[in-house]
Amino acid sequence: MADIDALVAELTRTEKLALVRGAEDPEGTATGYLPGVPRLDIPPLRLVDGPLGIRAEGERSTAFPATLAAAATFDPDLAREQGAAMAREARAHDQDALLAPGVNVLRVPHCGRNFEYLSEDPVLASDCSRALVAGIESEDVIATVKHFVANNQETGRTTVSADVHERTLRELYLPPFRAAVEAGVGSVMTAYNRVNGTHMSDHEPLLSDVLKDEWGFAGYVVSDWYGLESTVGAANAGLDVEMPGVPSGPDDPDEEFEWPDGIPDGTRAGLFGEPLAAAIDDGSVPADRLDDMVARVLGQMARIGLLDGRDRPGELDSERHRDLARDVAARGTVLLENDGVLPLSDDADVALVGPHVHDAKLGGGGSSETTPFHSVSPVDGLTDRAGGPVTSARGIPEIENVSLFDLLPFVDSGHETDDSDGPDEEPSLDAAVAAAEDADVAIVCVRDATTEARDRDSLALPGRQDKLVEAVAAANDRTVVVLRTGGPVETPWRDDVAAVVEQWYPGQADGAALADVLYGDRDPSGRLPVTFAPEESYPTSDERRFPGVDDVAHYDEGVFVGYRHFDASDDEPTYPFGHGHSYTTFEYGAATAVSDATVEVTVENVGDRAGRDVVQAYVRPPAVEGIDRPVREFAGAQPVALDPGESRTVTLALDELALSRYQDGWTVDSGRYTVEVGRSVADMRTTVTIER
Ligand code: NOJ
């Protein structure tokens, strides 16, 4: 491997400055670009979005399910595979760094980017973060974990301050980033927002003290796009690379353009160019800070083989990538309710209803948008599986997609419009009801519309979709609702329907994965990584907390986010964290403690179909005077596939984070911890105690 210090010593200052400020990609496919130094055989570094698949400009790639769906599998091994496949596709597009994964903890159910993230729980988010990073980097691509840190809402994202106590940061919001660092992540992207008043690109205590010094992060910190606030502040705080470095804005520079909320001012770029040189000259930034920035970039380039010309062939739209996209989509599908209507029998007459039954739901709007080579709509997937025609009806008008790119008239995103691919006919509610009446089973596909840079106004389904569900349910008492959403939604009709399925944003394999689960070719093995509850019962339903007042979001709820809140209050979730039915039945034996950090439990499939359960462990801490702790914390899970009658002993390693609390440092209180093992936070099957 190259001697980085020797290489840095050979560089001129101009060359060094060019290695830390984004430039124009001559090929026009990268999202971010560092030009390299041809004189010393240092090639360019190409950075590309994003978490759901590769968004190389003008190119196609596999559209993987939303990372929230990958997290819903509760299976980090599968997330690791998704990371590795995305990295192979990045390389096929000649890209070196992937701007993924997004690992922010889901604090606000309305957040427009929840689909790009992982969970409301820091242990699950950390497990998936670690796995995605390891997968990406196993294929010699730099992973970029984002957005560091407390980027939990899109409203006011470029200015809002997340005012959050250190304990909460440590226990909830920082762990998925620490996990990424432990997994060897090569890059960390700063969030646009402020934390406790300071912009993250300028945040020395978090960038230098925590990330670099305490955690030993050896890679480079990159700004979010146009997210740099200052030259001296950022350089001294520990920010290493400015992106994209080249200004963007209306073609006519004199045109007055009001940058919409959530969109950073694209004309403000180049803070690390000449201004950084000047700051070094006048001594406000030490010269060795520039050397450190450059060494961090070159170190990562060396690690992935860019400096020794290692051959890094890629792989695009291969059969295994297509299969994996389908596998993750199916495995992440959550069966929220089922009165026995599912799985469908092979000869059932099905009516498939919904404004977008002819369109795969690829993802949400913004930098994670993907353009796949092919996709399977619900109609295509079900028709294929049913082996005969499936009656379909839109029922109501299309749901308008929203995208960050639509807010920027001068950006050609290349993203496809959301006009439905279906037949050109007026949607008719009567036709949908008639189709439902005539069928054995009515399946209604509904969706939300979320995007980067915007939060949802409400957790209700947009348009007239609730009305559509009610009308179909009134016409057929075997109605199945399939949710395709980027996070929790309200399901006011749930008592009137026979089953509810949550598919998240399933990506290109959409309809195929849906058929796999609806017909029972696969057991629905997804579990909720986030609590579904009535809108007003979330801890962030108070304006002071979300979206905040006077540009400050007060994280007053502390560590009581998600199920931690519902456990500690009288508010009842609709569907609790970890919840998800199977088509079979599992019985749990008595848990035993193998050590003070490991428990075992035997799980048996007592039903008559093969199934996959997700065995979950939660820890209840001992009471400590004066310390307000969650009732219980998720400590780990293990998916297990069992044939009918089969039983297996599952070992659960308890994550130390679930046992610890932060108060001027980490503490594990001595005493007795109750370990609960079960199928969700609200469905415990056995308990055992451990001593610390
Ligand atoms: C802004 C987004 O916040 C970030 O996630 C993305 O990677 C960059 N834009 C580049 O598109």
PDB file of C-alpha atoms in Angstrom, residues 8-281:
ATOM      1  CA  VAL A   8       1.487  14.039   0.741  1.00  0.00           C
ATOM      2  CA  ALA A   9       5.031  15.390   1.004  1.00  0.00           C
ATOM      3  CA  GLU A  10       5.369  15.281  -2.778  1.00  0.00           C
ATOM      4  CA  LEU A  11       2.229  17.322  -3.423  1.00  0.00           C
ATOM      5  CA  THR A  12       2.238  21.038  -4.123  1.00  0.00           C
ATOM      6  CA  ARG A  13      -0.163  23.138  -2.143  1.00  0.00           C
ATOM      7  CA  THR A  14      -2.346  23.688  -5.189  1.00  0.00           C
ATOM      8  CA  GLU A  15      -2.569  19.947  -5.654  1.00  0.00           C
ATOM      9  CA  LYS A  16      -3.462  19.468  -2.015  1.00  0.00           C
ATOM     10  CA  LEU A  17      -6.191  22.075  -2.197  1.00  0.00           C
ATOM     11  CA  ALA A  18      -7.666  20.363  -5.254  1.00  0.00           C
ATOM     12  CA  LEU A  19      -7.878  17.078  -3.336  1.00  0.00           C
ATOM     13  CA  VAL A  20     -10.235  18.514  -0.730  1.00  0.00           C
ATOM     14  CA  ARG A  21     -12.625  20.555  -2.871  1.00  0.00           C
ATOM     15  CA  GLY A  22     -15.162  19.030  -5.235  1.00  0.00           C
ATOM     16  CA  ALA A  23     -14.847  19.713  -8.947  1.00  0.00           C
ATOM     17  CA  GLU A  24     -16.798  19.054 -12.138  1.00  0.00           C
ATOM     18  CA  ASP A  25     -16.882  15.396 -13.201  1.00  0.00           C
ATOM     19  CA  PRO A  26     -15.743  15.382 -16.847  1.00  0.00           C
ATOM     20  CA  GLU A  27     -17.855  12.297 -17.483  1.00  0.00           C
ATOM     21  CA  GLY A  28     -20.898  13.850 -15.864  1.00  0.00           C
ATOM     22  CA  THR A  29     -22.062  10.721 -14.047  1.00  0.00           C
ATOM     23  CA  ALA A  30     -20.705  11.243 -10.529  1.00  0.00           C
ATOM     24  CA  THR A  31     -22.526  13.130  -7.770  1.00  0.00           C
ATOM     25  CA  GLY A  32     -19.210  14.406  -6.438  1.00  0.00           C
ATOM     26  CA  TYR A  33     -15.712  14.444  -7.890  1.00  0.00           C
ATOM     27  CA  LEU A  34     -12.131  15.033  -6.777  1.00  0.00           C
ATOM     28  CA  PRO A  35      -9.786  15.509  -9.719  1.00  0.00           C
ATOM     29  CA  GLY A  36      -6.705  13.534  -8.642  1.00  0.00           C
ATOM     30  CA  VAL A  37      -3.117  14.401  -9.473  1.00  0.00           C
ATOM     31  CA  PRO A  38      -2.051  12.917 -12.825  1.00  0.00           C
ATOM     32  CA  ARG A  39       1.593  13.937 -12.252  1.00  0.00           C
ATOM     33  CA  LEU A  40       1.779  11.461  -9.376  1.00  0.00           C
ATOM     34  CA  ASP A  41      -0.589   8.866 -10.849  1.00  0.00           C
ATOM     35  CA  ILE A  42      -3.281   9.749  -8.337  1.00  0.00           C
ATOM     36  CA  PRO A  43      -6.557   9.066 -10.170  1.00  0.00           C
ATOM     37  CA  PRO A  44      -9.763  11.008  -9.592  1.00  0.00           C
ATOM     38  CA  LEU A  45     -12.167  10.007  -6.831  1.00  0.00           C
ATOM     39  CA  ARG A  46     -15.761   9.667  -7.908  1.00  0.00           C
ATOM     40  CA  LEU A  47     -18.588   9.786  -5.371  1.00  0.00           C
ATOM     41  CA  VAL A  48     -22.137   8.729  -6.149  1.00  0.00           C
ATOM     42  CA  ASP A  49     -25.592   8.570  -4.529  1.00  0.00           C
ATOM     43  CA  GLY A  50     -27.172   6.675  -2.859  1.00  0.00           C
ATOM     44  CA  PRO A  51     -28.721   4.326  -0.311  1.00  0.00           C
ATOM     45  CA  LEU A  52     -31.313   2.547  -2.518  1.00  0.00           C
ATOM     46  CA  GLY A  53     -29.039   1.917  -5.484  1.00  0.00           C
ATOM     47  CA  ILE A  54     -26.667   3.837  -7.719  1.00  0.00           C
ATOM     48  CA  ARG A  55     -27.835   7.205  -9.032  1.00  0.00           C
ATOM     49  CA  ALA A  56     -25.111   7.772 -11.617  1.00  0.00           C
ATOM     50  CA  GLU A  57     -26.399  10.555 -13.882  1.00  0.00           C
ATOM     51  CA  GLY A  58     -28.045   9.223 -16.999  1.00  0.00           C
ATOM     52  CA  GLU A  59     -27.410   5.591 -16.036  1.00  0.00           C
ATOM     53  CA  ARG A  60     -29.571   2.726 -14.878  1.00  0.00           C
ATOM     54  CA  SER A  61     -28.958   0.512 -11.863  1.00  0.00           C
ATOM     55  CA  THR A  62     -30.735  -2.031  -9.735  1.00  0.00           C
ATOM     56  CA  ALA A  63     -33.417  -0.302  -7.658  1.00  0.00           C
ATOM     57  CA  PHE A  64     -33.046  -1.960  -4.277  1.00  0.00           C
ATOM     58  CA  PRO A  65     -35.744  -1.706  -1.622  1.00  0.00           C
ATOM     59  CA  ALA A  66     -35.606   1.215   0.757  1.00  0.00           C
ATOM     60  CA  THR A  67     -33.068   0.638   3.506  1.00  0.00           C
ATOM     61  CA  LEU A  68     -35.964   0.816   5.962  1.00  0.00           C
ATOM     62  CA  ALA A  69     -37.234  -2.396   4.309  1.00  0.00           C
ATOM     63  CA  ALA A  70     -33.803  -3.970   4.682  1.00  0.00           C
ATOM     64  CA  ALA A  71     -33.884  -3.037   8.378  1.00  0.00           C
ATOM     65  CA  ALA A  72     -37.341  -4.593   8.671  1.00  0.00           C
ATOM     66  CA  THR A  73     -35.778  -7.973   7.892  1.00  0.00           C
ATOM     67  CA  PHE A  74     -33.944  -7.633  11.236  1.00  0.00           C
ATOM     68  CA  ASP A  75     -31.227  -9.526   9.399  1.00  0.00           C
ATOM     69  CA  PRO A  76     -27.915  -7.678   9.150  1.00  0.00           C
ATOM     70  CA  ASP A  77     -26.503 -10.455   6.944  1.00  0.00           C
ATOM     71  CA  LEU A  78     -29.048  -9.560   4.284  1.00  0.00           C
ATOM     72  CA  ALA A  79     -28.318  -5.845   4.675  1.00  0.00           C
ATOM     73  CA  ARG A  80     -24.639  -6.661   4.220  1.00  0.00           C
ATOM     74  CA  GLU A  81     -25.421  -8.406   0.945  1.00  0.00           C
ATOM     75  CA  GLN A  82     -27.405  -5.392  -0.230  1.00  0.00           C
ATOM     76  CA  GLY A  83     -24.438  -3.154   0.619  1.00  0.00           C
ATOM     77  CA  ALA A  84     -22.037  -5.385  -1.311  1.00  0.00           C
ATOM     78  CA  ALA A  85     -24.325  -5.537  -4.351  1.00  0.00           C
ATOM     79  CA  MET A  86     -24.754  -1.748  -4.415  1.00  0.00           C
ATOM     80  CA  ALA A  87     -20.973  -1.389  -4.247  1.00  0.00           C
ATOM     81  CA  ARG A  88     -20.488  -3.748  -7.192  1.00  0.00           C
ATOM     82  CA  GLU A  89     -22.960  -1.631  -9.141  1.00  0.00           C
ATOM     83  CA  ALA A  90     -21.114   1.536  -8.131  1.00  0.00           C
ATOM     84  CA  ARG A  91     -17.932   0.043  -9.535  1.00  0.00           C
ATOM     85  CA  ALA A  92     -19.707  -0.974 -12.739  1.00  0.00           C
ATOM     86  CA  HIS A  93     -20.456   2.730 -13.142  1.00  0.00           C
ATOM     87  CA  ASP A  94     -16.831   3.569 -12.413  1.00  0.00           C
ATOM     88  CA  GLN A  95     -17.623   5.145  -9.050  1.00  0.00           C
ATOM     89  CA  ASP A  96     -15.413   4.839  -5.988  1.00  0.00           C
ATOM     90  CA  ALA A  97     -17.390   6.135  -3.012  1.00  0.00           C
ATOM     91  CA  LEU A  98     -21.033   5.440  -2.322  1.00  0.00           C
ATOM     92  CA  LEU A  99     -23.004   8.156  -0.507  1.00  0.00           C
ATOM     93  CA  ALA A 100     -24.673   5.589   1.731  1.00  0.00           C
ATOM     94  CA  PRO A 101     -25.858   4.312   4.133  1.00  0.00           C
ATOM     95  CA  GLY A 102     -28.175   6.809   5.792  1.00  0.00           C
ATOM     96  CA  VAL A 103     -28.395   5.830   9.433  1.00  0.00           C
ATOM     97  CA  ASN A 104     -30.234   8.603  11.264  1.00  0.00           C
ATOM     98  CA  VAL A 105     -32.523   7.303  13.970  1.00  0.00           C
ATOM     99  CA  LEU A 106     -36.228   7.709  13.140  1.00  0.00           C
ATOM    100  CA  ARG A 107     -37.297  10.306  15.676  1.00  0.00           C
ATOM    101  CA  VAL A 108     -40.124  11.982  13.770  1.00  0.00           C
ATOM    102  CA  PRO A 109     -42.660   9.777  11.963  1.00  0.00           C
ATOM    103  CA  HIS A 110     -43.277  12.598   9.455  1.00  0.00           C
ATOM    104  CA  CYS A 111     -39.646  12.838   8.337  1.00  0.00           C
ATOM    105  CA  GLY A 112     -39.459  12.759   4.545  1.00  0.00           C
ATOM    106  CA  ARG A 113     -36.297  10.657   4.536  1.00  0.00           C
ATOM    107  CA  ASN A 114     -37.258   7.928   6.984  1.00  0.00           C
ATOM    108  CA  PHE A 115     -37.311   5.446   4.114  1.00  0.00           C
ATOM    109  CA  GLU A 116     -33.579   6.038   3.600  1.00  0.00           C
ATOM    110  CA  TYR A 117     -32.869   5.320   7.258  1.00  0.00           C
ATOM    111  CA  LEU A 118     -33.108   2.257   9.451  1.00  0.00           C
ATOM    112  CA  SER A 119     -34.948   2.324  12.727  1.00  0.00           C
ATOM    113  CA  GLU A 120     -36.185   4.209  15.769  1.00  0.00           C
ATOM    114  CA  ASP A 121     -33.965   1.915  17.823  1.00  0.00           C
ATOM    115  CA  PRO A 122     -30.232   2.531  18.082  1.00  0.00           C
ATOM    116  CA  VAL A 123     -29.251  -1.132  18.425  1.00  0.00           C
ATOM    117  CA  LEU A 124     -31.137  -2.215  15.317  1.00  0.00           C
ATOM    118  CA  ALA A 125     -29.933   0.874  13.420  1.00  0.00           C
ATOM    119  CA  SER A 126     -26.364   0.162  14.522  1.00  0.00           C
ATOM    120  CA  ASP A 127     -26.518  -3.494  13.484  1.00  0.00           C
ATOM    121  CA  CYS A 128     -27.768  -2.520  10.038  1.00  0.00           C
ATOM    122  CA  SER A 129     -25.342   0.398   9.744  1.00  0.00           C
ATOM    123  CA  ARG A 130     -22.395  -1.881  10.537  1.00  0.00           C
ATOM    124  CA  ALA A 131     -23.625  -4.485   8.052  1.00  0.00           C
ATOM    125  CA  LEU A 132     -24.259  -2.057   5.192  1.00  0.00           C
ATOM    126  CA  VAL A 133     -20.861  -0.429   5.669  1.00  0.00           C
ATOM    127  CA  ALA A 134     -19.080  -3.787   5.834  1.00  0.00           C
ATOM    128  CA  GLY A 135     -20.910  -4.937   2.708  1.00  0.00           C
ATOM    129  CA  ILE A 136     -20.067  -1.814   0.710  1.00  0.00           C
ATOM    130  CA  GLU A 137     -16.446  -1.814   1.769  1.00  0.00           C
ATOM    131  CA  SER A 138     -16.001  -5.548   1.167  1.00  0.00           C
ATOM    132  CA  GLU A 139     -16.209  -4.649  -2.521  1.00  0.00           C
ATOM    133  CA  ASP A 140     -13.525  -1.961  -2.442  1.00  0.00           C
ATOM    134  CA  VAL A 141     -15.891   0.975  -2.454  1.00  0.00           C
ATOM    135  CA  ILE A 142     -15.796   3.701   0.196  1.00  0.00           C
ATOM    136  CA  ALA A 143     -18.987   3.821   2.259  1.00  0.00           C
ATOM    137  CA  THR A 144     -20.203   7.279   3.351  1.00  0.00           C
ATOM    138  CA  VAL A 145     -22.340   7.123   6.454  1.00  0.00           C
ATOM    139  CA  LYS A 146     -24.755  10.051   6.686  1.00  0.00           C
ATOM    140  CA  HIS A 147     -25.980  12.509   7.950  1.00  0.00           C
ATOM    141  CA  PHE A 148     -23.851  13.127  11.017  1.00  0.00           C
ATOM    142  CA  VAL A 149     -25.800  13.801  13.257  1.00  0.00           C
ATOM    143  CA  ALA A 150     -29.339  14.509  14.573  1.00  0.00           C
ATOM    144  CA  ASN A 151     -30.707  15.044  11.057  1.00  0.00           C
ATOM    145  CA  ASN A 152     -34.122  13.758  12.010  1.00  0.00           C
ATOM    146  CA  GLN A 153     -36.385  16.067  10.048  1.00  0.00           C
ATOM    147  CA  GLU A 154     -36.355  17.787   6.691  1.00  0.00           C
ATOM    148  CA  THR A 155     -38.305  20.892   7.703  1.00  0.00           C
ATOM    149  CA  GLY A 156     -35.764  23.668   7.961  1.00  0.00           C
ATOM    150  CA  ARG A 157     -33.008  21.121   7.539  1.00  0.00           C
ATOM    151  CA  THR A 158     -30.336  23.605   6.489  1.00  0.00           C
ATOM    152  CA  THR A 159     -30.829  25.877   9.451  1.00  0.00           C
ATOM    153  CA  VAL A 160     -32.701  24.114  12.252  1.00  0.00           C
ATOM    154  CA  SER A 161     -30.841  23.380  15.453  1.00  0.00           C
ATOM    155  CA  ALA A 162     -31.423  20.027  17.094  1.00  0.00           C
ATOM    156  CA  ASP A 163     -31.170  20.956  20.746  1.00  0.00           C
ATOM    157  CA  VAL A 164     -30.371  17.685  22.374  1.00  0.00           C
ATOM    158  CA  HIS A 165     -28.715  16.632  25.596  1.00  0.00           C
ATOM    159  CA  GLU A 166     -25.503  14.700  25.537  1.00  0.00           C
ATOM    160  CA  ARG A 167     -27.078  11.635  27.117  1.00  0.00           C
ATOM    161  CA  THR A 168     -29.679  11.467  24.344  1.00  0.00           C
ATOM    162  CA  LEU A 169     -27.090  11.997  21.631  1.00  0.00           C
ATOM    163  CA  ARG A 170     -24.916   9.269  23.082  1.00  0.00           C
ATOM    164  CA  GLU A 171     -27.648   6.737  23.747  1.00  0.00           C
ATOM    165  CA  LEU A 172     -29.799   7.256  20.645  1.00  0.00           C
ATOM    166  CA  TYR A 173     -28.400   9.316  17.803  1.00  0.00           C
ATOM    167  CA  LEU A 174     -24.663   8.664  17.779  1.00  0.00           C
ATOM    168  CA  PRO A 175     -24.544   4.839  18.048  1.00  0.00           C
ATOM    169  CA  PRO A 176     -25.306   4.025  14.373  1.00  0.00           C
ATOM    170  CA  PHE A 177     -22.406   6.289  13.381  1.00  0.00           C
ATOM    171  CA  ARG A 178     -20.108   4.748  15.963  1.00  0.00           C
ATOM    172  CA  ALA A 179     -21.069   1.322  14.606  1.00  0.00           C
ATOM    173  CA  ALA A 180     -20.128   2.472  11.112  1.00  0.00           C
ATOM    174  CA  VAL A 181     -16.752   3.636  12.390  1.00  0.00           C
ATOM    175  CA  GLU A 182     -16.241   0.289  14.125  1.00  0.00           C
ATOM    176  CA  ALA A 183     -16.992  -1.382  10.799  1.00  0.00           C
ATOM    177  CA  GLY A 184     -14.226   0.691   9.200  1.00  0.00           C
ATOM    178  CA  VAL A 185     -16.321   3.253   7.332  1.00  0.00           C
ATOM    179  CA  GLY A 186     -14.182   5.360   5.004  1.00  0.00           C
ATOM    180  CA  SER A 187     -16.223   8.535   5.052  1.00  0.00           C
ATOM    181  CA  VAL A 188     -18.736  10.423   7.162  1.00  0.00           C
ATOM    182  CA  MET A 189     -21.067  13.058   5.677  1.00  0.00           C
ATOM    183  CA  THR A 190     -22.066  15.955   7.881  1.00  0.00           C
ATOM    184  CA  ALA A 191     -25.714  16.871   8.274  1.00  0.00           C
ATOM    185  CA  TYR A 192     -27.014  20.250   7.103  1.00  0.00           C
ATOM    186  CA  ASN A 193     -28.587  21.037  10.442  1.00  0.00           C
ATOM    187  CA  ARG A 194     -27.116  22.524  13.561  1.00  0.00           C
ATOM    188  CA  VAL A 195     -26.713  20.649  16.826  1.00  0.00           C
ATOM    189  CA  ASN A 196     -27.052  22.712  19.970  1.00  0.00           C
ATOM    190  CA  GLY A 197     -26.637  25.848  17.903  1.00  0.00           C
ATOM    191  CA  THR A 198     -23.564  24.928  15.848  1.00  0.00           C
ATOM    192  CA  HIS A 199     -23.706  23.828  12.209  1.00  0.00           C
ATOM    193  CA  MET A 200     -22.539  20.258  11.880  1.00  0.00           C
ATOM    194  CA  SER A 201     -19.913  21.238   9.300  1.00  0.00           C
ATOM    195  CA  ASP A 202     -18.399  23.486  11.992  1.00  0.00           C
ATOM    196  CA  HIS A 203     -18.976  21.193  14.940  1.00  0.00           C
ATOM    197  CA  GLU A 204     -15.574  20.596  16.483  1.00  0.00           C
ATOM    198  CA  PRO A 205     -16.786  18.744  19.600  1.00  0.00           C
ATOM    199  CA  LEU A 206     -18.607  16.177  17.470  1.00  0.00           C
ATOM    200  CA  LEU A 207     -16.320  16.011  14.410  1.00  0.00           C
ATOM    201  CA  SER A 208     -12.948  16.163  16.091  1.00  0.00           C
ATOM    202  CA  ASP A 209     -13.457  15.224  19.726  1.00  0.00           C
ATOM    203  CA  VAL A 210     -16.016  12.443  19.367  1.00  0.00           C
ATOM    204  CA  LEU A 211     -15.711  11.115  15.826  1.00  0.00           C
ATOM    205  CA  LYS A 212     -11.997  11.384  15.219  1.00  0.00           C
ATOM    206  CA  ASP A 213     -10.365  11.422  18.655  1.00  0.00           C
ATOM    207  CA  GLU A 214     -12.678   9.302  20.745  1.00  0.00           C
ATOM    208  CA  TRP A 215     -13.816   6.807  18.106  1.00  0.00           C
ATOM    209  CA  GLY A 216     -10.592   6.848  16.103  1.00  0.00           C
ATOM    210  CA  PHE A 217     -12.229   7.573  12.740  1.00  0.00           C
ATOM    211  CA  ALA A 218      -9.397   7.535  10.203  1.00  0.00           C
ATOM    212  CA  GLY A 219     -11.305   8.388   7.012  1.00  0.00           C
ATOM    213  CA  TYR A 220     -12.471  11.752   5.669  1.00  0.00           C
ATOM    214  CA  VAL A 221     -15.418  13.899   6.724  1.00  0.00           C
ATOM    215  CA  VAL A 222     -17.265  15.255   3.691  1.00  0.00           C
ATOM    216  CA  SER A 223     -19.792  18.087   3.758  1.00  0.00           C
ATOM    217  CA  ASP A 224     -23.295  17.487   2.556  1.00  0.00           C
ATOM    218  CA  TRP A 225     -23.812  19.120  -0.827  1.00  0.00           C
ATOM    219  CA  TYR A 226     -23.567  22.903  -0.405  1.00  0.00           C
ATOM    220  CA  GLY A 227     -23.670  22.237   3.308  1.00  0.00           C
ATOM    221  CA  LEU A 228     -20.441  24.012   4.194  1.00  0.00           C
ATOM    222  CA  GLU A 229     -21.014  27.105   6.300  1.00  0.00           C
ATOM    223  CA  SER A 230     -17.533  28.499   6.695  1.00  0.00           C
ATOM    224  CA  THR A 231     -13.922  27.994   5.718  1.00  0.00           C
ATOM    225  CA  VAL A 232     -11.984  28.440   8.936  1.00  0.00           C
ATOM    226  CA  GLY A 233     -14.673  27.062  11.211  1.00  0.00           C
ATOM    227  CA  ALA A 234     -15.109  23.906   9.177  1.00  0.00           C
ATOM    228  CA  ALA A 235     -11.417  23.263   8.546  1.00  0.00           C
ATOM    229  CA  ASN A 236     -10.557  23.666  12.205  1.00  0.00           C
ATOM    230  CA  ALA A 237     -13.585  21.683  13.326  1.00  0.00           C
ATOM    231  CA  GLY A 238     -12.365  18.637  11.409  1.00  0.00           C
ATOM    232  CA  LEU A 239     -14.228  18.788   8.118  1.00  0.00           C
ATOM    233  CA  ASP A 240     -11.989  17.379   5.379  1.00  0.00           C
ATOM    234  CA  VAL A 241     -13.702  17.666   1.991  1.00  0.00           C
ATOM    235  CA  GLU A 242     -16.084  20.242   0.538  1.00  0.00           C
ATOM    236  CA  MET A 243     -18.737  18.943  -1.842  1.00  0.00           C
ATOM    237  CA  PRO A 244     -19.633  19.537  -4.539  1.00  0.00           C
ATOM    238  CA  GLY A 245     -17.353  22.580  -4.554  1.00  0.00           C
ATOM    239  CA  VAL A 246     -18.796  23.898  -7.810  1.00  0.00           C
ATOM    240  CA  PRO A 247     -21.609  26.426  -7.665  1.00  0.00           C
ATOM    241  CA  SER A 248     -25.063  25.696  -8.997  1.00  0.00           C
ATOM    242  CA  GLY A 249     -28.033  27.960  -9.595  1.00  0.00           C
ATOM    243  CA  PRO A 250     -30.145  29.503 -12.326  1.00  0.00           C
ATOM    244  CA  ASP A 251     -28.393  29.757 -15.720  1.00  0.00           C
ATOM    245  CA  ASP A 252     -28.624  33.512 -15.518  1.00  0.00           C
ATOM    246  CA  PRO A 253     -26.546  34.413 -12.447  1.00  0.00           C
ATOM    247  CA  ASP A 254     -28.428  37.725 -12.118  1.00  0.00           C
ATOM    248  CA  GLU A 255     -31.770  35.976 -11.811  1.00  0.00           C
ATOM    249  CA  GLU A 256     -33.284  36.364  -8.375  1.00  0.00           C
ATOM    250  CA  PHE A 257     -33.893  32.883  -7.066  1.00  0.00           C
ATOM    251  CA  GLU A 258     -35.483  32.177  -3.742  1.00  0.00           C
ATOM    252  CA  TRP A 259     -33.970  28.925  -2.470  1.00  0.00           C
ATOM    253  CA  PRO A 260     -36.884  26.837  -1.179  1.00  0.00           C
ATOM    254  CA  ASP A 261     -36.897  25.572   2.403  1.00  0.00           C
ATOM    255  CA  GLY A 262     -34.649  22.577   2.735  1.00  0.00           C
ATOM    256  CA  ILE A 263     -32.568  23.385  -0.339  1.00  0.00           C
ATOM    257  CA  PRO A 264     -29.127  24.770   0.433  1.00  0.00           C
ATOM    258  CA  ASP A 265     -27.939  27.795  -1.507  1.00  0.00           C
ATOM    259  CA  GLY A 266     -26.053  26.275  -4.438  1.00  0.00           C
ATOM    260  CA  THR A 267     -24.203  29.458  -5.244  1.00  0.00           C
ATOM    261  CA  ARG A 268     -22.324  29.177  -1.978  1.00  0.00           C
ATOM    262  CA  ALA A 269     -19.523  26.838  -2.989  1.00  0.00           C
ATOM    263  CA  GLY A 270     -15.774  27.014  -3.111  1.00  0.00           C
ATOM    264  CA  LEU A 271     -15.191  27.745   0.561  1.00  0.00           C
ATOM    265  CA  PHE A 272     -12.329  25.270   0.484  1.00  0.00           C
ATOM    266  CA  GLY A 273     -10.700  26.694  -2.636  1.00  0.00           C
ATOM    267  CA  GLU A 274      -8.908  30.020  -2.497  1.00  0.00           C
ATOM    268  CA  PRO A 275     -10.460  30.942   0.861  1.00  0.00           C
ATOM    269  CA  LEU A 276      -8.794  27.918   2.457  1.00  0.00           C
ATOM    270  CA  ALA A 277      -5.436  28.873   0.937  1.00  0.00           C
ATOM    271  CA  ALA A 278      -5.853  32.385   2.328  1.00  0.00           C
ATOM    272  CA  ALA A 279      -6.805  31.053   5.756  1.00  0.00           C
ATOM    273  CA  ILE A 280      -3.670  28.914   5.836  1.00  0.00           C
ATOM    274  CA  ASP A 281      -1.588  31.911   4.754  1.00  0.00           C
TER     275      ASP A 281
END
